[in-house]
């Protein structure tokens, strides 16, 4: 039987704890947020499936809060959405007209049930439930400000501080909208928020729109509204994509419909380019097309920049697949399936044996001997972070009989950590920070290695490069990062240079 660990929340039901996934060498997305205002509908079920579609954005914890008049009902726990809501009975205990949902991978605050979201706080106007995707960079400053107003904290997250800041403004007499706008003026960094209140549902994006947030409609008479981190969260429940919440915009959804308020007068769009390269699902829409199409173009661009002599193009599944197809189309080298992914390899409680650890990658990926034997292979992936997984994959390809392995990466080298809600390593663990491309090629054991250029990545967007954050490739952080926070992740030389 799988060990189930009791968790420390008396107030709300909890699910069981799931240990970390093994050995994935990718940055982890921070969170997925979801909200639905749909009186008369089974809102808990809609929220459940919305979160189910956003599962890739966080696998550590999940939660749903529903509003029934002045009352909030909450269920959250550690683990996947399907673990936390493992029985329909749980959803039956979440009635109401409106729901807020969250999937979490922690970037600030430690990993325990107390930090799972939505965060619920009480105000003079009733409870507020908040779900946050992103990361504030001025947490210390905000904490000082809130402590000076005698606010109390239960968890260690920046998300709770946003909720408490709004509650503090409500409690001095403001209405929900004025309170939110005042509180947001104290927040710096990345935040896409979905906030439930007894009066209505709110969607907010920071002035740079670093993390995505979209609006959908459900049904036609009356129109009901849905908010989600990505359009895949709308598709799953049959909602239609209406538009993005704009950077610096707040939308307020009530029984009267939806109103929009520009709460920040100087928005400057800086969408995270990594959302487009890797994080968001390939079937989600950004800039009016699926990310699958964008990633195809990344592959095409990559082939134009660097095509070796080879017999077959394969992808590191699943995230490298669109770029590998694009690479194949542009280079004329046939595309094939060379690595088979175990699609059911979730998180496991059972540790592998030492022998299994040594073959490592085959827990998740297994190469096809008859496809790769005697071939010169182009292996396409979307990024390299530490290089540990790439090294294992290449070793497995060679053991399978590939005569040459040429690795092509559909993004530039990752040289800087993220401070805006993506869990990249500290700078000294990023392989491209301390090694040249040739040194990385030697380290991972390939015949050749090439990354897509920064210019090529931007050309493929078809948009103005200024409208993206690409700081993990350049070190140009669009929202200034305080020195103290920089010290937690940046190497000393970088700080001296900066
Ligand atoms: S630093 Fe990188 S991962 Fe973080 S928001 Fe900017 S582009 Fe995205």
Coordinates of C-alpha atoms and ligand atoms in Angstrom, one line a residue:
X1 CA 0.0 0.0 0.0
X2 CA 1.2 3.5 -0.7
X3 CA 2.2 5.4 2.4
X4 CA -0.1 8.3 3.0
X5 CA 1.1 11.1 5.1
X6 CA -1.3 13.0 7.3
X7 CA -1.0 16.7 6.8
X8 CA -1.4 19.6 9.2
X9 CA -4.6 21.4 8.4
X10 CA -7.4 21.2 10.9
X11 CA -9.6 23.6 9.1
X12 CA -9.9 22.1 5.6
X13 CA -9.9 18.6 4.2
X14 CA -6.6 17.5 2.8
X15 CA -5.4 14.9 0.3
X16 CA -2.2 12.9 0.6
X17 CA 1.3 14.1 0.0
X18 CA 3.2 13.2 -3.2
X19 CA 7.0 13.3 -3.3
X20 CA 8.9 15.1 -6.1
X21 CA 9.0 13.7 -9.6
X22 CA 12.4 12.2 -10.3
X23 CA 15.0 13.7 -12.6
X24 CA 13.2 16.1 -14.8
X25 CA 15.6 18.7 -16.0
X26 CA 13.2 21.5 -16.9
X27 CA 12.2 24.6 -15.1
X28 CA 8.9 24.1 -13.4
X29 CA 5.9 26.3 -14.0
X30 CA 4.7 28.1 -10.8
X31 CA 0.9 27.8 -11.0
X32 CA -2.3 27.6 -12.9
X33 CA -5.3 29.7 -11.9
X34 CA -9.0 29.3 -12.8
X35 CA -12.2 31.1 -12.0
X36 CA -15.8 30.6 -13.1
X37 CA -19.0 32.7 -12.5
X38 CA -21.9 30.6 -13.6
X39 CA -25.0 30.7 -11.4
X40 CA -27.1 27.5 -11.8
X41 CA -24.1 25.5 -13.2
X42 CA -22.1 22.8 -11.4
X43 CA -19.3 25.2 -10.7
X44 CA -17.2 22.9 -8.6
X45 CA -17.1 20.4 -11.5
X46 CA -16.3 23.1 -14.0
X47 CA -13.5 24.2 -11.8
X48 CA -12.2 20.7 -11.3
X49 CA -12.0 20.1 -15.1
X50 CA -10.5 23.6 -15.6
X51 CA -7.7 22.7 -13.2
X52 CA -7.4 19.3 -14.7
X53 CA -6.5 20.9 -18.0
X54 CA -4.0 23.2 -16.2
X55 CA -2.3 20.4 -14.4
X56 CA 1.0 20.9 -16.3
X57 CA 1.3 24.3 -14.5
X58 CA 1.7 22.8 -11.1
X59 CA 1.6 19.3 -9.6
X60 CA 2.4 20.0 -6.0
X61 CA -1.0 21.1 -4.6
X62 CA -4.5 22.0 -5.8
X63 CA -7.6 23.6 -4.4
X64 CA -11.0 25.0 -5.2
X65 CA -13.0 27.6 -3.2
X66 CA -16.7 28.2 -4.1
X67 CA -19.0 31.0 -3.0
X68 CA -22.5 30.5 -1.9
X69 CA -23.9 33.9 -0.9
X70 CA -21.7 35.1 1.9
X71 CA -20.2 31.7 2.6
X72 CA -17.0 30.2 1.2
X73 CA -16.4 26.5 0.8
X74 CA -12.8 25.3 0.4
X75 CA -11.1 22.1 -0.4
X76 CA -7.3 21.9 -1.0
X77 CA -4.6 19.4 -0.6
X78 CA -1.2 18.2 -1.7
X79 CA -0.8 16.3 -5.0
X80 CA -2.3 16.2 -8.4
X81 CA -5.8 17.6 -9.1
X82 CA -7.2 14.0 -9.5
X83 CA -5.6 13.1 -6.1
X84 CA -6.9 16.1 -4.2
X85 CA -10.4 15.7 -5.7
X86 CA -10.4 11.9 -5.7
X87 CA -14.1 11.4 -5.2
X88 CA -17.1 13.2 -6.6
X89 CA -18.4 13.6 -3.0
X90 CA -15.8 16.2 -2.4
X91 CA -17.1 18.3 -5.3
X92 CA -20.7 18.0 -3.9
X93 CA -19.5 19.7 -0.8
X94 CA -18.5 22.8 -2.8
X95 CA -21.8 24.5 -3.8
X96 CA -22.4 28.0 -5.0
X97 CA -22.5 30.3 -8.1
X98 CA -18.8 31.0 -8.4
X99 CA -15.5 29.1 -8.0
X100 CA -11.8 29.9 -7.8
X101 CA -9.2 27.2 -8.4
X102 CA -5.5 26.8 -8.3
X103 CA -2.8 24.3 -9.1
X104 CA 0.5 25.0 -7.4
X105 CA 4.2 24.3 -7.7
X106 CA 5.9 26.3 -5.0
X107 CA 8.4 29.0 -5.9
X108 CA 8.0 31.0 -2.7
X109 CA 7.0 29.5 0.6
X110 CA 7.8 26.0 1.5
X111 CA 6.0 22.9 0.3
X112 CA 3.2 22.1 2.7
X113 CA -0.6 22.2 2.8
X114 CA -0.7 25.6 4.5
X115 CA 0.8 27.1 1.4
X116 CA -1.7 25.5 -1.0
X117 CA -4.2 27.9 -2.7
X118 CA -6.8 29.4 -3.0
X119 CA -5.8 31.6 0.0
X120 CA -9.0 32.6 2.0
X121 CA -9.1 35.6 4.2
X122 CA -12.0 37.3 6.1
X123 CA -12.9 40.9 5.6
X124 CA -15.7 43.2 6.8
X125 CA -17.5 42.5 3.4
X126 CA -17.2 38.7 3.8
X127 CA -14.5 36.2 2.7
X128 CA -12.0 36.6 -0.2
X129 CA -10.5 33.7 -2.0
X130 CA -7.4 34.4 -4.1
X131 CA -5.4 32.2 -6.6
X132 CA -2.1 33.6 -7.8
X133 CA 0.3 32.7 -10.7
X134 CA 3.6 34.5 -10.6
X135 CA 6.0 35.9 -8.0
X136 CA 6.3 39.2 -6.3
X137 CA 9.8 40.7 -6.2
X138 CA 9.1 43.1 -3.3
X139 CA 7.9 40.6 -0.7
X140 CA 10.1 42.0 2.2
X141 CA 8.9 45.5 1.5
X142 CA 5.2 44.4 1.3
X143 CA 5.6 42.4 4.5
X144 CA 7.0 45.4 6.3
X145 CA 4.1 47.5 5.0
X146 CA 1.5 45.0 6.1
X147 CA 3.1 44.5 9.5
X148 CA 3.0 48.2 10.1
X149 CA -0.7 48.0 9.6
X150 CA -0.9 45.1 12.2
X151 CA -1.7 42.5 9.6
X152 CA -1.2 38.8 10.5
X153 CA 0.2 36.0 8.3
X154 CA -0.7 32.4 8.4
X155 CA 1.5 31.1 5.5
X156 CA 4.8 32.2 4.0
X157 CA 3.7 33.0 0.5
X158 CA 3.6 36.3 -1.4
X159 CA 0.1 35.2 -2.5
X160 CA -1.2 35.5 1.0
X161 CA 0.3 38.9 1.3
X162 CA -1.7 40.1 -1.7
X163 CA -4.9 38.7 -0.2
X164 CA -4.1 40.4 3.2
X165 CA -3.3 43.7 1.5
X166 CA -6.7 43.7 -0.3
X167 CA -8.5 42.7 3.0
X168 CA -6.7 45.6 4.8
X169 CA -8.1 48.1 2.3
X170 CA -11.6 46.6 2.5
X171 CA -11.4 46.8 6.2
X172 CA -10.7 50.6 6.2
X173 CA -14.0 51.1 4.3
X174 CA -13.2 50.6 0.6
X175 CA -15.3 48.5 -1.8
X176 CA -13.8 45.4 -3.5
X177 CA -12.6 47.2 -6.6
X178 CA -11.1 50.2 -4.8
X179 CA -9.5 47.9 -2.3
X180 CA -7.9 45.7 -4.9
X181 CA -6.6 48.7 -6.9
X182 CA -5.1 50.2 -3.8
X183 CA -3.5 46.9 -2.7
X184 CA -2.1 46.2 -6.2
X185 CA -0.2 49.5 -6.2
X186 CA 2.0 48.0 -3.5
X187 CA 2.8 44.8 -5.5
X188 CA 5.7 44.5 -7.9
X189 CA 6.6 41.5 -10.0
X190 CA 4.5 38.9 -11.8
X191 CA 0.9 38.3 -10.8
X192 CA -2.0 36.9 -12.7
X193 CA -4.8 36.7 -10.1
X194 CA -8.3 35.2 -9.9
X195 CA -10.1 36.5 -6.8
X196 CA -13.5 35.4 -5.6
X197 CA -15.7 37.6 -3.3
X198 CA -19.3 37.4 -2.2
X199 CA -20.1 40.3 -4.6
X200 CA -18.3 38.9 -7.7
X201 CA -15.3 37.4 -9.4
X202 CA -12.1 39.4 -10.3
X203 CA -9.4 38.7 -12.8
X204 CA -6.2 40.8 -12.6
X205 CA -2.9 41.0 -14.5
X206 CA 0.2 42.8 -13.5
X207 CA 1.2 45.9 -15.5
X208 CA 3.7 43.7 -17.6
X209 CA 1.4 40.8 -18.1
X210 CA 4.3 38.4 -17.4
X211 CA 2.0 35.4 -16.8
X212 CA -1.0 34.8 -19.0
X213 CA -4.7 35.1 -18.1
X214 CA -7.6 34.6 -20.5
X215 CA -11.3 35.3 -20.4
X216 CA -13.9 32.9 -21.8
X217 CA -17.7 32.8 -22.1
X218 CA -19.9 29.9 -21.3
X219 CA -23.4 29.6 -22.9
X220 CA -25.2 32.5 -24.4
X221 CA -28.3 33.4 -22.4
X222 CA -27.3 34.5 -19.9
X223 CA -23.6 34.8 -20.7
X224 CA -21.4 33.3 -18.0
X225 CA -17.7 34.0 -17.6
X226 CA -14.6 31.9 -17.1
X227 CA -11.0 33.0 -16.3
X228 CA -8.0 30.6 -16.9
X229 CA -4.3 30.8 -17.1
X230 CA -4.5 29.3 -20.6
X231 CA -7.2 28.6 -23.3
X232 CA -6.9 24.9 -22.7
X233 CA -8.6 25.5 -19.4
X234 CA -11.6 27.0 -21.4
X235 CA -11.7 24.3 -24.1
X236 CA -12.1 21.4 -21.6
X237 CA -15.4 22.8 -20.3
X238 CA -16.7 24.0 -23.6
X239 CA -16.1 27.7 -22.9
X240 CA -15.3 30.1 -25.8
X241 CA -12.1 32.2 -25.8
X242 CA -13.2 35.9 -25.6
X243 CA -9.9 37.7 -25.1
X244 CA -6.8 38.0 -22.8
X245 CA -7.0 40.0 -19.6
X246 CA -4.7 42.9 -20.6
X247 CA -1.5 43.8 -18.7
X248 CA -2.6 46.3 -16.0
X249 CA -6.3 45.4 -16.4
X250 CA -8.8 44.3 -13.8
X251 CA -12.0 42.6 -14.9
X252 CA -15.0 42.4 -12.5
X253 CA -17.7 39.8 -13.1
X254 CA -21.0 40.0 -11.4
X255 CA -24.7 39.2 -12.0
X256 CA -24.8 42.4 -14.2
X257 CA -22.0 41.1 -16.5
X258 CA -18.3 42.0 -16.9
X259 CA -16.7 45.4 -16.5
X260 CA -13.1 46.3 -17.2
X261 CA -10.9 48.7 -15.3
X262 CA -7.4 49.8 -16.3
X263 CA -5.9 49.9 -12.8
X264 CA -2.4 50.7 -14.0
X265 CA -2.0 53.6 -16.4
X266 CA 1.5 52.6 -17.7
X267 CA 1.3 49.0 -18.7
X268 CA 4.2 47.6 -20.7
X269 CA 3.6 44.2 -22.1
X270 CA 6.4 41.7 -21.2
X271 CA 4.9 38.2 -21.6
X272 CA 7.2 35.4 -20.5
X273 CA 8.8 34.0 -23.7
X274 CA 9.3 30.7 -21.9
X275 CA 5.5 30.3 -21.7
X276 CA 5.6 30.2 -25.5
X277 CA 8.6 28.0 -25.9
X278 CA 7.8 25.4 -23.3
X279 CA 5.5 26.0 -20.3
X280 CA 2.1 26.5 -21.8
X281 CA 0.3 23.6 -23.5
X282 CA 0.9 23.4 -27.3
X283 CA -2.9 23.5 -27.8
X284 CA -3.3 26.8 -25.9
X285 CA -3.7 30.0 -27.9
X286 CA -1.4 32.9 -27.6
X287 CA -1.4 35.8 -30.0
X288 CA -4.4 34.2 -31.9
X289 CA -2.6 30.9 -32.7
X290 CA -1.8 27.7 -31.0
X291 CA 1.6 27.4 -29.4
X292 CA 2.1 24.3 -31.5
X293 CA 2.3 26.6 -34.6
X294 CA 4.8 28.9 -32.8
X295 CA 6.9 26.0 -31.8
X296 CA 6.9 24.6 -35.4
X297 CA 8.3 28.0 -36.5
X298 CA 11.0 27.8 -33.8
X299 CA 12.1 24.5 -35.3
X300 CA 12.1 25.9 -38.9
X301 CA 14.2 28.8 -37.7
X302 CA 16.6 26.5 -35.9
X303 CA 17.0 24.4 -39.1
X304 CA 17.8 27.5 -41.1
X305 CA 20.4 28.5 -38.6
X306 CA 22.1 25.1 -38.2
X307 CA 21.4 21.8 -40.1
X308 CA 23.9 19.0 -39.8
X309 CA 24.2 16.1 -42.2
X310 CA 21.9 13.5 -40.7
X311 CA 19.5 10.7 -41.5
X312 CA 16.6 11.3 -39.1
X313 CA 15.2 14.1 -36.8
X314 CA 13.7 12.9 -33.5
X315 CA 12.3 14.9 -30.6
X316 CA 12.6 14.7 -26.8
X317 CA 8.9 14.0 -26.2
X318 CA 6.6 15.6 -25.6
X319 CA 7.8 19.2 -25.4
X320 CA 10.4 18.9 -28.2
X321 CA 7.9 17.5 -30.8
X322 CA 6.6 20.6 -32.6
X323 CA 10.1 22.1 -33.0
X324 CA 11.4 18.7 -34.3
X325 CA 8.6 18.6 -36.9
X326 CA 9.4 22.2 -37.9
X327 CA 13.1 21.3 -38.1
X328 CA 12.4 18.3 -40.3
X329 CA 10.1 20.3 -42.7
X330 CA 12.7 23.0 -43.1
X331 CA 15.8 20.8 -43.4
X332 CA 14.3 18.0 -45.5
X333 CA 15.6 15.4 -43.0
X334 CA 12.8 12.9 -42.3
X335 CA 11.1 13.1 -38.9
X336 CA 10.6 9.9 -36.9
X337 CA 9.6 8.7 -33.5
X338 CA 12.9 7.6 -31.8
X339 CA 12.1 8.0 -28.1
X340 CA 9.0 6.5 -26.6
X341 CA 7.6 8.1 -23.5
X342 CA 5.9 6.2 -20.7
X343 CA 2.8 8.3 -20.6
X344 CA 1.7 6.9 -17.2
X345 CA 4.9 7.7 -15.4
X346 CA 3.4 9.9 -12.7
X347 CA 5.0 10.6 -9.4
X348 CA 5.9 7.4 -7.6
X349 CA 6.3 6.5 -3.9
X350 CA 8.5 3.6 -4.8
X351 CA 12.1 4.5 -5.2
X352 CA 14.0 2.7 -8.1
X353 CA 16.8 0.3 -7.4
X354 CA 20.4 1.5 -7.8
X355 CA 20.7 -0.3 -11.1
X356 CA 17.6 1.4 -12.3
X357 CA 18.9 4.7 -11.3
X358 CA 21.9 4.2 -13.5
X359 CA 19.8 3.7 -16.6
X360 CA 17.8 6.6 -15.2
X361 CA 16.1 8.1 -18.2
X362 CA 14.5 4.8 -19.3
X363 CA 12.0 5.2 -16.5
X364 CA 10.4 7.9 -18.7
X365 CA 11.9 7.5 -22.2
X366 CA 13.0 4.5 -24.1
X367 CA 14.8 4.6 -27.5
X368 CA 13.6 2.6 -30.5
X369 CA 16.5 0.4 -31.5
X370 CA 15.3 -0.5 -35.0
X371 CA 14.6 3.2 -35.8
X372 CA 17.9 4.6 -34.6
X373 CA 20.4 1.8 -35.2
X374 CA 23.1 2.8 -37.6
X375 CA 21.6 6.3 -38.1
X376 CA 23.0 9.8 -37.8
X377 CA 20.4 11.4 -35.5
X378 CA 19.3 15.0 -34.9
X379 CA 17.8 15.2 -31.5
X380 CA 15.6 18.3 -30.9
X381 CA 14.6 19.7 -27.5
X382 CA 13.1 23.0 -26.4
X383 CA 15.8 23.8 -23.7
X384 CA 18.7 22.6 -21.7
X385 CA 18.8 23.7 -18.1
X386 CA 21.4 21.6 -16.1
X387 CA 22.2 19.1 -18.9
X388 CA 21.7 16.1 -16.7
X389 CA 18.7 14.6 -18.6
X390 CA 20.2 15.4 -22.1
X391 CA 23.3 13.5 -21.1
X392 CA 21.3 10.4 -20.1
X393 CA 19.2 10.5 -23.3
X394 CA 22.3 10.8 -25.5
X395 CA 24.0 7.9 -23.7
X396 CA 20.8 5.8 -24.3
X397 CA 20.7 6.8 -28.0
X398 CA 24.3 5.7 -28.5
X399 CA 23.7 2.4 -26.7
X400 CA 20.8 1.8 -29.1
X401 CA 23.2 2.1 -32.1
X402 CA 22.9 5.7 -33.3
X403 CA 26.2 6.4 -35.0
X404 CA 26.1 10.2 -34.5
X405 CA 23.9 12.4 -32.3
X406 CA 23.5 16.1 -33.2
X407 CA 21.5 18.1 -30.6
X408 CA 19.5 21.1 -31.6
X409 CA 17.8 23.3 -29.0
X410 CA 14.8 25.5 -30.0
X411 CA 15.7 28.3 -27.6
X412 CA 18.9 30.2 -26.7
X413 CA 21.2 29.0 -23.8
X414 CA 19.5 29.6 -20.4
X415 CA 22.0 31.7 -18.5
X416 CA 20.0 33.5 -15.8
X417 CA 17.4 32.4 -13.2
X418 CA 13.8 33.6 -13.2
X419 CA 12.4 35.8 -10.4
X420 CA 8.9 36.0 -11.8
X421 CA 7.3 32.7 -10.9
X422 CA 9.3 30.0 -12.7
X423 CA 11.4 27.7 -10.7
X424 CA 14.7 27.8 -12.5
X425 CA 17.9 26.8 -10.6
X426 CA 20.2 29.4 -9.1
X427 CA 22.6 30.6 -11.7
X428 CA 25.6 28.4 -10.8
X429 CA 23.5 25.3 -11.6
X430 CA 22.6 26.5 -15.1
X431 CA 25.0 24.7 -17.4
X432 CA 25.1 27.4 -20.0
X433 CA 26.2 29.9 -17.4
X434 CA 29.6 28.3 -16.8
X435 CA 30.2 26.3 -20.0
X436 CA 30.6 27.3 -23.7
X437 CA 28.4 25.6 -26.3
X438 CA 31.4 23.4 -27.2
X439 CA 32.0 22.5 -23.5
X440 CA 28.3 21.6 -23.1
X441 CA 28.5 19.4 -26.3
X442 CA 31.4 17.5 -24.8
X443 CA 29.7 17.3 -21.4
X444 CA 26.5 15.8 -22.8
X445 CA 28.3 13.6 -25.3
X446 CA 27.0 14.9 -28.7
X447 CA 28.8 15.2 -32.0
X448 CA 27.5 18.7 -32.4
X449 CA 25.2 21.1 -30.5
X450 CA 23.5 24.3 -31.6
X451 CA 21.0 26.5 -29.9
X452 CA 18.5 28.8 -31.6
X453 CA 19.7 32.4 -31.6
X454 CA 17.8 35.0 -29.5
X455 CA 17.0 36.8 -32.7
X456 CA 15.6 33.7 -34.3
X457 CA 13.4 33.0 -31.3
X458 CA 12.0 36.5 -31.6
X459 CA 11.5 36.4 -35.4
X460 CA 9.4 33.3 -34.8
X461 CA 7.0 35.2 -32.5
X462 CA 6.1 37.6 -35.3
X463 CA 5.8 40.2 -32.6
X464 CA 7.9 43.1 -31.3
X465 CA 10.7 41.6 -29.1
X466 CA 10.1 44.4 -26.7
X467 CA 6.8 42.9 -25.7
X468 CA 8.4 39.8 -24.1
X469 CA 10.4 39.0 -21.0
X470 CA 13.4 37.0 -22.1
X471 CA 15.5 37.6 -19.1
X472 CA 16.6 34.0 -18.5
X473 CA 18.4 34.3 -21.9
X474 CA 19.7 37.8 -21.5
X475 CA 19.7 38.9 -17.8
X476 CA 17.7 41.9 -18.7
X477 CA 15.0 41.8 -16.1
X478 CA 12.0 43.9 -17.0
X479 CA 10.9 44.4 -13.4
X480 CA 13.9 45.5 -11.3
X481 CA 14.9 42.7 -8.9
X482 CA 16.0 43.9 -5.4
X483 CA 19.7 43.2 -4.5
X484 CA 18.7 40.8 -1.6
X485 CA 16.6 38.7 -3.9
X486 CA 19.3 38.7 -6.6
X487 CA 21.8 37.3 -4.1
X488 CA 19.6 34.3 -3.6
X489 CA 20.1 33.1 -7.1
X490 CA 22.7 35.1 -9.0
X491 CA 26.4 34.4 -9.0
X492 CA 28.7 37.0 -7.4
X493 CA 30.4 38.0 -10.6
X494 CA 27.0 38.8 -12.1
X495 CA 26.1 41.0 -9.2
X496 CA 29.4 42.8 -9.4
X497 CA 28.9 43.4 -13.1
X498 CA 25.3 44.5 -12.5
Ligands
LIG1 S1 13.0 35.3 -16.7 FE1 12.6 33.7 -18.2 S2 11.2 32.3 -17.3 FE2 11.2 34.2 -16.0 S3 9.5 35.4 -16.9 FE3 11.3 36.1 -17.9 S4 11.4 34.7 -19.8 FE4 10.0 33.8 -18.4

